[in-house]
C-alpha cells in the first residue's frame, strides 16, 4: 500500500493516502473556514477518488513522498489536479476573475515563459484553475512551474505542487534562507541543472511559470525582478507573457495554514517574442527583466506595484521599452 512505500522512502515521515485518510485530512484542513460545506466537500472528494481508483491513490501517495527530493522535473499528478479543481469549486466563495484571455491565441503551441508577481503559495494553483475555467485548457495542460525548495517543504505544499509540472530550483542567494547549508558551488550547480531542465521543457513547447521576484512579497508590493531569470528566455522561439495577480495574499496568508474567502483578479498582459525583447534591450538582462516588471506593474493596482511604482527611480529605459513592446 501507499503508506508502506512512504515509510520505506522517508523513514519517519508517513503520508496516509488511502481513501478515508485522504478525505479526512482535506476535510480537517477546510473545517474552520468552510464548515458549512464540509459534507458537500467530502461527497465530492469521495466521488472523484472512487472514479480514479485505488491505483491512482497509491501512485499519488508515492509521489507525495518523492516529489522535491532532488533538483529535477516533477510531472503533474492527475488525481491531485482533479482534487484541487473540486476544492476550488467548493471553497472559492467569490468567483475569481481572469482578464486578458484574448491574448492567449497568440502564444498557442509556442514555448512560453509566464512571468507573474508573487503573493502566495496559492498563486500557481489559482492561475491553473482560472485557465481551466476559462477554457484555456491547452495552456493549463502544459503549465510547468519553477519552484523553490519551500514548495516541497511539507506534505500539503507538495500536494498542491502536483497540479502541474514543477522544476525544483534553488533560490537566489540574495533571497534565500533555505540553502544556508549549501555552499555557493552546490547552489550554482543546482541552478545550472534547473535551468537546463527548464530549457528542455521549453523546447517541448511547455509554458514555464516563473515568479521572478524570487520569493513572495511580504507587503503585497512588487520586488525587483531577478536579472538571472532572463536566462529562461534563451530558447529559440520563446515568448514572454506578463501576468498580474491581486488578492491571493489574503486567500492563503503568510504564516497561516487556512484558506480565507477573498476577491481574486488575474490579468494577462501582452505577449512578446523573447528575441525581440532581447534585441531591443541589446542583451541587457537587467533591462529585459525591468521592462517585464513594468509590464506586470501596469496590470496591477498602484498599491501592488512596489519597486515598479510610478515613483521608482532609474526605470526610465525599462518603461520606454515596456511601452514600445508590451502594448
mmCIF file of C-alpha atoms in Angstrom:
data_model
loop_
_atom_site.group_PDB
_atom_site.id
_atom_site.type_symbol
_atom_site.label_atom_id
_atom_site.label_comp_id
_atom_site.label_asym_id
_atom_site.label_seq_id
_atom_site.Cartn_x
_atom_site.Cartn_y
_atom_site.Cartn_z
ATOM 1 C CA UNK A 1 0.000 0.000 0.000
ATOM 2 C CA UNK A 2 0.988 3.643 -0.397
ATOM 3 C CA UNK A 3 1.502 4.063 3.363
ATOM 4 C CA UNK A 4 4.110 1.281 3.402
ATOM 5 C CA UNK A 5 6.032 2.771 0.496
ATOM 6 C CA UNK A 6 6.064 6.165 2.211
ATOM 7 C CA UNK A 7 7.672 4.814 5.381
ATOM 8 C CA UNK A 8 10.308 2.953 3.407
ATOM 9 C CA UNK A 9 11.306 6.014 1.361
ATOM 10 C CA UNK A 10 11.379 8.693 4.038
ATOM 11 C CA UNK A 11 11.851 6.860 7.273
ATOM 12 C CA UNK A 12 9.973 8.760 9.976
ATOM 13 C CA UNK A 13 7.632 10.691 7.667
ATOM 14 C CA UNK A 14 4.374 8.978 6.805
ATOM 15 C CA UNK A 15 1.661 10.030 4.373
ATOM 16 C CA UNK A 16 -1.687 8.302 4.814
ATOM 17 C CA UNK A 17 -3.043 8.260 1.286
ATOM 18 C CA UNK A 18 -5.887 5.774 1.398
ATOM 19 C CA UNK A 19 -9.375 6.976 0.527
ATOM 20 C CA UNK A 20 -10.594 7.655 4.086
ATOM 21 C CA UNK A 21 -7.385 9.281 5.470
ATOM 22 C CA UNK A 22 -7.118 11.480 2.389
ATOM 23 C CA UNK A 23 -10.694 12.735 2.644
ATOM 24 C CA UNK A 24 -10.347 13.227 6.421
ATOM 25 C CA UNK A 25 -7.137 15.227 6.041
ATOM 26 C CA UNK A 26 -8.612 17.579 3.446
ATOM 27 C CA UNK A 27 -11.887 17.994 5.369
ATOM 28 C CA UNK A 28 -9.958 18.820 8.553
ATOM 29 C CA UNK A 29 -7.885 21.404 6.695
ATOM 30 C CA UNK A 30 -11.092 23.086 5.492
ATOM 31 C CA UNK A 31 -13.047 22.683 8.715
ATOM 32 C CA UNK A 32 -12.531 26.104 10.285
ATOM 33 C CA UNK A 33 -13.401 28.421 7.428
ATOM 34 C CA UNK A 34 -15.685 26.155 5.401
ATOM 35 C CA UNK A 35 -17.505 24.018 7.986
ATOM 36 C CA UNK A 36 -20.970 24.590 6.448
ATOM 37 C CA UNK A 37 -19.754 22.972 3.216
ATOM 38 C CA UNK A 38 -17.712 20.197 4.749
ATOM 39 C CA UNK A 39 -20.138 17.386 3.927
ATOM 40 C CA UNK A 40 -20.548 18.595 0.334
ATOM 41 C CA UNK A 41 -16.757 18.696 0.008
ATOM 42 C CA UNK A 42 -16.496 15.170 1.419
ATOM 43 C CA UNK A 43 -19.038 13.836 -1.037
ATOM 44 C CA UNK A 44 -17.276 15.468 -3.995
ATOM 45 C CA UNK A 45 -13.879 14.186 -2.896
ATOM 46 C CA UNK A 46 -15.109 10.652 -2.341
ATOM 47 C CA UNK A 47 -16.690 10.601 -5.798
ATOM 48 C CA UNK A 48 -13.511 11.827 -7.511
ATOM 49 C CA UNK A 49 -11.287 9.388 -5.603
ATOM 50 C CA UNK A 50 -13.603 6.453 -6.307
ATOM 51 C CA UNK A 51 -13.623 7.320 -10.009
ATOM 52 C CA UNK A 52 -9.806 7.376 -10.051
ATOM 53 C CA UNK A 53 -9.467 4.014 -8.320
ATOM 54 C CA UNK A 54 -7.012 2.617 -5.730
ATOM 55 C CA UNK A 55 -4.034 2.519 -8.100
ATOM 56 C CA UNK A 56 -4.298 6.279 -8.618
ATOM 57 C CA UNK A 57 -4.345 6.811 -4.832
ATOM 58 C CA UNK A 58 -1.287 4.605 -4.337
ATOM 59 C CA UNK A 59 0.561 6.375 -7.136
ATOM 60 C CA UNK A 60 -0.228 9.810 -5.703
ATOM 61 C CA UNK A 61 0.887 8.647 -2.260
ATOM 62 C CA UNK A 62 4.278 7.665 -3.643
ATOM 63 C CA UNK A 63 4.514 10.976 -5.489
ATOM 64 C CA UNK A 64 3.785 12.891 -2.270
ATOM 65 C CA UNK A 65 6.934 11.402 -0.776
ATOM 66 C CA UNK A 66 9.374 11.613 -3.682
ATOM 67 C CA UNK A 67 8.439 14.969 -5.202
ATOM 68 C CA UNK A 68 11.051 17.598 -4.410
ATOM 69 C CA UNK A 69 13.740 15.165 -3.275
ATOM 70 C CA UNK A 70 16.179 16.335 -5.973
ATOM 71 C CA UNK A 71 16.823 19.241 -8.340
ATOM 72 C CA UNK A 72 14.632 17.798 -11.079
ATOM 73 C CA UNK A 73 11.418 17.990 -13.084
ATOM 74 C CA UNK A 74 8.277 16.557 -11.496
ATOM 75 C CA UNK A 75 5.225 15.922 -13.709
ATOM 76 C CA UNK A 76 1.700 16.667 -12.534
ATOM 77 C CA UNK A 77 -0.453 14.006 -10.915
ATOM 78 C CA UNK A 78 -3.942 13.622 -12.483
ATOM 79 C CA UNK A 79 -5.707 12.771 -9.217
ATOM 80 C CA UNK A 80 -4.131 15.612 -7.238
ATOM 81 C CA UNK A 81 -5.091 18.022 -10.003
ATOM 82 C CA UNK A 82 -8.699 16.811 -10.089
ATOM 83 C CA UNK A 83 -8.983 17.081 -6.298
ATOM 84 C CA UNK A 84 -7.807 20.686 -6.412
ATOM 85 C CA UNK A 85 -10.371 21.535 -9.077
ATOM 86 C CA UNK A 86 -13.133 20.048 -6.932
ATOM 87 C CA UNK A 87 -11.939 22.014 -3.906
ATOM 88 C CA UNK A 88 -11.793 25.235 -5.919
ATOM 89 C CA UNK A 89 -15.411 24.772 -6.945
ATOM 90 C CA UNK A 90 -16.453 24.442 -3.313
ATOM 91 C CA UNK A 91 -14.055 26.765 -1.498
ATOM 92 C CA UNK A 92 -13.681 29.917 -3.596
ATOM 93 C CA UNK A 93 -16.624 31.951 -2.307
ATOM 94 C CA UNK A 94 -16.077 34.831 -4.710
ATOM 95 C CA UNK A 95 -15.656 33.783 -8.328
ATOM 96 C CA UNK A 96 -12.078 34.716 -9.329
ATOM 97 C CA UNK A 97 -11.773 36.995 -12.345
ATOM 98 C CA UNK A 98 -9.445 36.276 -15.286
ATOM 99 C CA UNK A 99 -8.924 39.186 -17.680
ATOM 100 C CA UNK A 100 -6.955 39.356 -20.936
ATOM 101 C CA UNK A 101 -7.619 35.815 -22.106
ATOM 102 C CA UNK A 102 -7.929 37.153 -25.661
ATOM 103 C CA UNK A 103 -4.106 37.411 -25.641
ATOM 104 C CA UNK A 104 -3.602 33.646 -25.380
ATOM 105 C CA UNK A 105 -4.196 32.588 -29.020
ATOM 106 C CA UNK A 106 -1.005 34.467 -29.937
ATOM 107 C CA UNK A 107 1.082 32.066 -27.860
ATOM 108 C CA UNK A 108 -0.782 28.838 -28.572
ATOM 109 C CA UNK A 109 1.658 25.933 -29.002
ATOM 110 C CA UNK A 110 4.678 28.226 -28.544
ATOM 111 C CA UNK A 111 7.432 27.911 -25.939
ATOM 112 C CA UNK A 112 6.245 30.372 -23.309
ATOM 113 C CA UNK A 113 7.629 31.954 -20.152
ATOM 114 C CA UNK A 114 4.871 33.393 -17.962
ATOM 115 C CA UNK A 115 6.242 35.949 -15.501
ATOM 116 C CA UNK A 116 3.916 36.918 -12.635
ATOM 117 C CA UNK A 117 4.099 38.811 -9.365
ATOM 118 C CA UNK A 118 4.181 36.560 -6.327
ATOM 119 C CA UNK A 119 1.881 36.982 -3.327
ATOM 120 C CA UNK A 120 1.069 33.487 -2.041
ATOM 121 C CA UNK A 121 1.844 29.783 -2.235
ATOM 122 C CA UNK A 122 -1.540 29.523 -3.946
ATOM 123 C CA UNK A 123 -0.610 31.743 -6.930
ATOM 124 C CA UNK A 124 0.219 28.945 -9.372
ATOM 125 C CA UNK A 125 -2.809 26.886 -8.315
ATOM 126 C CA UNK A 126 -5.164 29.839 -8.746
ATOM 127 C CA UNK A 127 -3.778 30.571 -12.218
ATOM 128 C CA UNK A 128 -4.102 26.919 -13.264
ATOM 129 C CA UNK A 129 -7.721 26.737 -12.058
ATOM 130 C CA UNK A 130 -8.669 30.002 -13.766
ATOM 131 C CA UNK A 131 -7.154 28.909 -17.073
ATOM 132 C CA UNK A 132 -9.145 25.680 -16.878
ATOM 133 C CA UNK A 133 -12.375 27.506 -16.109
ATOM 134 C CA UNK A 134 -11.814 29.950 -18.948
ATOM 135 C CA UNK A 135 -11.375 27.132 -21.464
ATOM 136 C CA UNK A 136 -7.629 27.705 -21.889
ATOM 137 C CA UNK A 137 -7.015 24.009 -21.301
ATOM 138 C CA UNK A 138 -4.108 23.852 -23.744
ATOM 139 C CA UNK A 139 -2.159 26.348 -21.679
ATOM 140 C CA UNK A 140 -3.097 24.858 -18.294
ATOM 141 C CA UNK A 141 -2.178 21.368 -19.539
ATOM 142 C CA UNK A 142 1.339 22.446 -20.485
ATOM 143 C CA UNK A 143 1.970 24.560 -17.389
ATOM 144 C CA UNK A 144 5.277 23.945 -15.597
ATOM 145 C CA UNK A 145 6.172 26.000 -12.527
ATOM 146 C CA UNK A 146 9.713 26.908 -11.492
ATOM 147 C CA UNK A 147 9.519 26.253 -7.742
ATOM 148 C CA UNK A 148 11.816 26.997 -4.824
ATOM 149 C CA UNK A 149 12.554 24.494 -2.036
ATOM 150 C CA UNK A 150 9.758 25.761 0.244
ATOM 151 C CA UNK A 151 7.167 24.486 -2.236
ATOM 152 C CA UNK A 152 8.250 20.941 -1.305
ATOM 153 C CA UNK A 153 8.790 21.550 2.410
ATOM 154 C CA UNK A 154 5.715 19.698 3.702
ATOM 155 C CA UNK A 155 3.036 17.287 2.512
ATOM 156 C CA UNK A 156 0.383 19.957 1.958
ATOM 157 C CA UNK A 157 2.619 22.037 -0.275
ATOM 158 C CA UNK A 158 3.861 19.015 -2.195
ATOM 159 C CA UNK A 159 0.231 18.025 -2.749
ATOM 160 C CA UNK A 160 -0.521 21.446 -4.246
ATOM 161 C CA UNK A 161 2.584 21.235 -6.450
ATOM 162 C CA UNK A 162 1.241 18.084 -8.125
ATOM 163 C CA UNK A 163 -1.431 20.054 -10.018
ATOM 164 C CA UNK A 164 1.125 20.919 -12.703
ATOM 165 C CA UNK A 165 4.672 20.123 -13.649
ATOM 166 C CA UNK A 166 7.329 21.673 -11.416
ATOM 167 C CA UNK A 167 11.064 22.216 -11.632
ATOM 168 C CA UNK A 168 12.841 22.468 -8.287
ATOM 169 C CA UNK A 169 15.347 25.299 -8.277
ATOM 170 C CA UNK A 170 17.457 26.942 -5.565
ATOM 171 C CA UNK A 171 16.507 30.480 -4.653
ATOM 172 C CA UNK A 172 18.740 33.422 -5.395
ATOM 173 C CA UNK A 173 21.410 33.859 -2.719
ATOM 174 C CA UNK A 174 20.019 37.362 -2.099
ATOM 175 C CA UNK A 175 16.546 35.996 -1.288
ATOM 176 C CA UNK A 176 17.224 32.536 0.127
ATOM 177 C CA UNK A 177 17.260 31.194 3.651
ATOM 178 C CA UNK A 178 16.749 27.513 2.830
ATOM 179 C CA UNK A 179 20.093 26.938 1.118
ATOM 180 C CA UNK A 180 22.175 28.178 4.047
ATOM 181 C CA UNK A 181 23.565 24.676 4.478
ATOM 182 C CA UNK A 182 24.661 24.567 0.811
ATOM 183 C CA UNK A 183 27.891 26.136 -0.292
ATOM 184 C CA UNK A 184 27.970 28.529 -3.222
ATOM 185 C CA UNK A 185 29.331 25.885 -5.604
ATOM 186 C CA UNK A 186 26.472 23.487 -4.837
ATOM 187 C CA UNK A 187 23.876 26.235 -5.248
ATOM 188 C CA UNK A 188 25.385 27.215 -8.601
ATOM 189 C CA UNK A 189 25.437 23.576 -9.748
ATOM 190 C CA UNK A 190 21.784 23.110 -8.767
ATOM 191 C CA UNK A 191 20.824 26.357 -10.506
ATOM 192 C CA UNK A 192 22.530 25.271 -13.736
ATOM 193 C CA UNK A 193 20.759 21.920 -13.611
ATOM 194 C CA UNK A 194 17.370 23.582 -13.047
ATOM 195 C CA UNK A 195 17.991 25.999 -15.917
ATOM 196 C CA UNK A 196 18.933 23.119 -18.217
ATOM 197 C CA UNK A 197 15.726 21.278 -17.320
ATOM 198 C CA UNK A 198 13.663 24.424 -17.858
ATOM 199 C CA UNK A 199 15.154 24.928 -21.296
ATOM 200 C CA UNK A 200 14.418 21.287 -22.141
ATOM 201 C CA UNK A 201 10.786 21.765 -21.125
ATOM 202 C CA UNK A 202 10.544 24.924 -23.220
ATOM 203 C CA UNK A 203 11.969 23.048 -26.193
ATOM 204 C CA UNK A 204 8.975 20.704 -25.728
ATOM 205 C CA UNK A 205 6.732 23.804 -26.032
ATOM 206 C CA UNK A 206 5.671 23.838 -22.426
ATOM 207 C CA UNK A 207 4.598 27.015 -20.635
ATOM 208 C CA UNK A 208 7.015 27.909 -17.852
ATOM 209 C CA UNK A 209 5.583 29.920 -14.942
ATOM 210 C CA UNK A 210 8.314 31.900 -13.184
ATOM 211 C CA UNK A 211 7.899 34.086 -10.109
ATOM 212 C CA UNK A 212 10.850 36.284 -10.944
ATOM 213 C CA UNK A 213 10.917 38.213 -7.666
ATOM 214 C CA UNK A 214 12.498 35.108 -6.166
ATOM 215 C CA UNK A 215 10.175 34.964 -3.162
ATOM 216 C CA UNK A 216 6.686 36.019 -2.140
ATOM 217 C CA UNK A 217 6.144 39.668 -1.368
ATOM 218 C CA UNK A 218 5.633 40.300 2.338
ATOM 219 C CA UNK A 219 3.897 43.627 1.712
ATOM 220 C CA UNK A 220 1.911 42.920 -1.466
ATOM 221 C CA UNK A 221 4.106 45.341 -3.429
ATOM 222 C CA UNK A 222 6.355 44.003 -6.181
ATOM 223 C CA UNK A 223 10.030 43.416 -5.532
ATOM 224 C CA UNK A 224 12.675 43.997 -8.196
ATOM 225 C CA UNK A 225 12.746 41.063 -10.619
ATOM 226 C CA UNK A 226 15.917 38.990 -10.632
ATOM 227 C CA UNK A 227 18.011 39.620 -13.743
ATOM 228 C CA UNK A 228 19.123 35.974 -13.917
ATOM 229 C CA UNK A 229 15.578 34.922 -14.818
ATOM 230 C CA UNK A 230 16.248 36.308 -18.318
ATOM 231 C CA UNK A 231 18.238 33.131 -18.995
ATOM 232 C CA UNK A 232 14.948 31.241 -19.275
ATOM 233 C CA UNK A 233 14.217 33.311 -22.391
ATOM 234 C CA UNK A 234 17.167 31.967 -24.401
ATOM 235 C CA UNK A 235 15.342 29.018 -26.004
ATOM 236 C CA UNK A 236 14.641 29.820 -29.692
ATOM 237 C CA UNK A 237 11.045 30.734 -30.398
ATOM 238 C CA UNK A 238 10.185 31.521 -26.773
ATOM 239 C CA UNK A 239 7.627 34.207 -25.943
ATOM 240 C CA UNK A 240 7.251 36.057 -22.630
ATOM 241 C CA UNK A 241 3.839 36.742 -21.081
ATOM 242 C CA UNK A 242 3.376 39.166 -18.140
ATOM 243 C CA UNK A 243 0.633 38.330 -15.622
ATOM 244 C CA UNK A 244 -0.622 40.403 -12.697
ATOM 245 C CA UNK A 245 -2.208 38.721 -9.643
ATOM 246 C CA UNK A 246 -4.282 40.508 -6.975
ATOM 247 C CA UNK A 247 -5.873 39.091 -3.828
ATOM 248 C CA UNK A 248 -4.138 35.756 -3.243
ATOM 249 C CA UNK A 249 -2.088 37.166 -0.366
ATOM 250 C CA UNK A 250 -5.343 37.162 1.638
ATOM 251 C CA UNK A 251 -6.525 33.770 0.343
ATOM 252 C CA UNK A 252 -3.624 31.901 1.942
ATOM 253 C CA UNK A 253 -1.821 34.439 4.179
ATOM 254 C CA UNK A 254 1.845 34.139 5.108
ATOM 255 C CA UNK A 255 2.190 32.350 8.437
ATOM 256 C CA UNK A 256 -1.285 30.757 8.313
ATOM 257 C CA UNK A 257 -2.477 27.314 7.228
ATOM 258 C CA UNK A 258 -6.120 28.129 6.470
ATOM 259 C CA UNK A 259 -7.923 29.496 3.421
ATOM 260 C CA UNK A 260 -9.956 32.710 3.532
ATOM 261 C CA UNK A 261 -12.693 33.980 1.192
ATOM 262 C CA UNK A 262 -11.317 36.860 -0.909
ATOM 263 C CA UNK A 263 -11.728 38.611 -4.225
ATOM 264 C CA UNK A 264 -9.063 37.475 -6.711
ATOM 265 C CA UNK A 265 -8.263 39.115 -10.033
ATOM 266 C CA UNK A 266 -5.687 37.794 -12.522
ATOM 267 C CA UNK A 267 -4.898 39.954 -15.537
ATOM 268 C CA UNK A 268 -2.982 38.664 -18.588
ATOM 269 C CA UNK A 269 -0.814 41.153 -20.447
ATOM 270 C CA UNK A 270 0.551 41.372 -23.969
ATOM 271 C CA UNK A 271 2.892 38.541 -25.044
ATOM 272 C CA UNK A 272 6.163 39.467 -26.730
ATOM 273 C CA UNK A 273 8.751 37.316 -28.551
ATOM 274 C CA UNK A 274 11.770 36.977 -26.276
ATOM 275 C CA UNK A 275 14.149 37.590 -29.182
ATOM 276 C CA UNK A 276 12.516 40.968 -29.837
ATOM 277 C CA UNK A 277 12.808 41.912 -26.170
ATOM 278 C CA UNK A 278 16.480 40.886 -26.082
ATOM 279 C CA UNK A 279 17.272 42.796 -29.269
ATOM 280 C CA UNK A 280 15.579 45.982 -28.077
ATOM 281 C CA UNK A 281 17.391 45.695 -24.731
ATOM 282 C CA UNK A 282 20.717 44.984 -26.526
ATOM 283 C CA UNK A 283 21.075 41.817 -24.467
ATOM 284 C CA UNK A 284 20.945 43.706 -21.152
ATOM 285 C CA UNK A 285 19.320 41.175 -18.830
ATOM 286 C CA UNK A 286 18.667 43.750 -16.114
ATOM 287 C CA UNK A 287 16.830 45.947 -18.595
ATOM 288 C CA UNK A 288 14.895 42.988 -20.000
ATOM 289 C CA UNK A 289 13.589 41.962 -16.595
ATOM 290 C CA UNK A 290 12.811 45.508 -15.512
ATOM 291 C CA UNK A 291 10.749 46.051 -18.663
ATOM 292 C CA UNK A 292 8.817 42.859 -17.831
ATOM 293 C CA UNK A 293 8.428 44.119 -14.264
ATOM 294 C CA UNK A 294 6.998 47.385 -15.564
ATOM 295 C CA UNK A 295 4.620 45.419 -17.810
ATOM 296 C CA UNK A 296 3.382 43.386 -14.816
ATOM 297 C CA UNK A 297 3.005 46.551 -12.738
ATOM 298 C CA UNK A 298 0.747 48.046 -15.403
ATOM 299 C CA UNK A 299 -1.628 45.126 -14.818
ATOM 300 C CA UNK A 300 -1.856 45.811 -11.064
ATOM 301 C CA UNK A 301 -3.456 48.446 -8.835
ATOM 302 C CA UNK A 302 -0.980 51.111 -7.699
ATOM 303 C CA UNK A 303 -0.647 49.675 -4.184
ATOM 304 C CA UNK A 304 0.700 46.401 -5.625
ATOM 305 C CA UNK A 305 3.381 47.910 -7.880
ATOM 306 C CA UNK A 306 6.058 48.342 -5.215
ATOM 307 C CA UNK A 307 9.524 48.537 -6.801
ATOM 308 C CA UNK A 308 7.864 49.250 -10.169
ATOM 309 C CA UNK A 309 5.603 52.036 -8.955
ATOM 310 C CA UNK A 310 5.496 55.431 -10.603
ATOM 311 C CA UNK A 311 7.924 56.886 -8.071
ATOM 312 C CA UNK A 312 10.533 54.166 -8.541
ATOM 313 C CA UNK A 313 13.830 55.670 -9.763
ATOM 314 C CA UNK A 314 16.099 54.531 -12.607
ATOM 315 C CA UNK A 315 13.363 52.802 -14.604
ATOM 316 C CA UNK A 316 13.004 55.272 -17.472
ATOM 317 C CA UNK A 317 14.586 52.973 -20.052
ATOM 318 C CA UNK A 318 12.572 49.995 -18.826
ATOM 319 C CA UNK A 319 9.340 51.982 -19.009
ATOM 320 C CA UNK A 320 10.109 53.103 -22.547
ATOM 321 C CA UNK A 321 10.823 49.534 -23.564
ATOM 322 C CA UNK A 322 7.622 48.365 -21.907
ATOM 323 C CA UNK A 323 5.631 50.999 -23.752
ATOM 324 C CA UNK A 324 7.193 50.027 -27.074
ATOM 325 C CA UNK A 325 6.680 46.270 -26.724
ATOM 326 C CA UNK A 326 4.021 45.308 -24.168
ATOM 327 C CA UNK A 327 1.172 47.323 -25.677
#
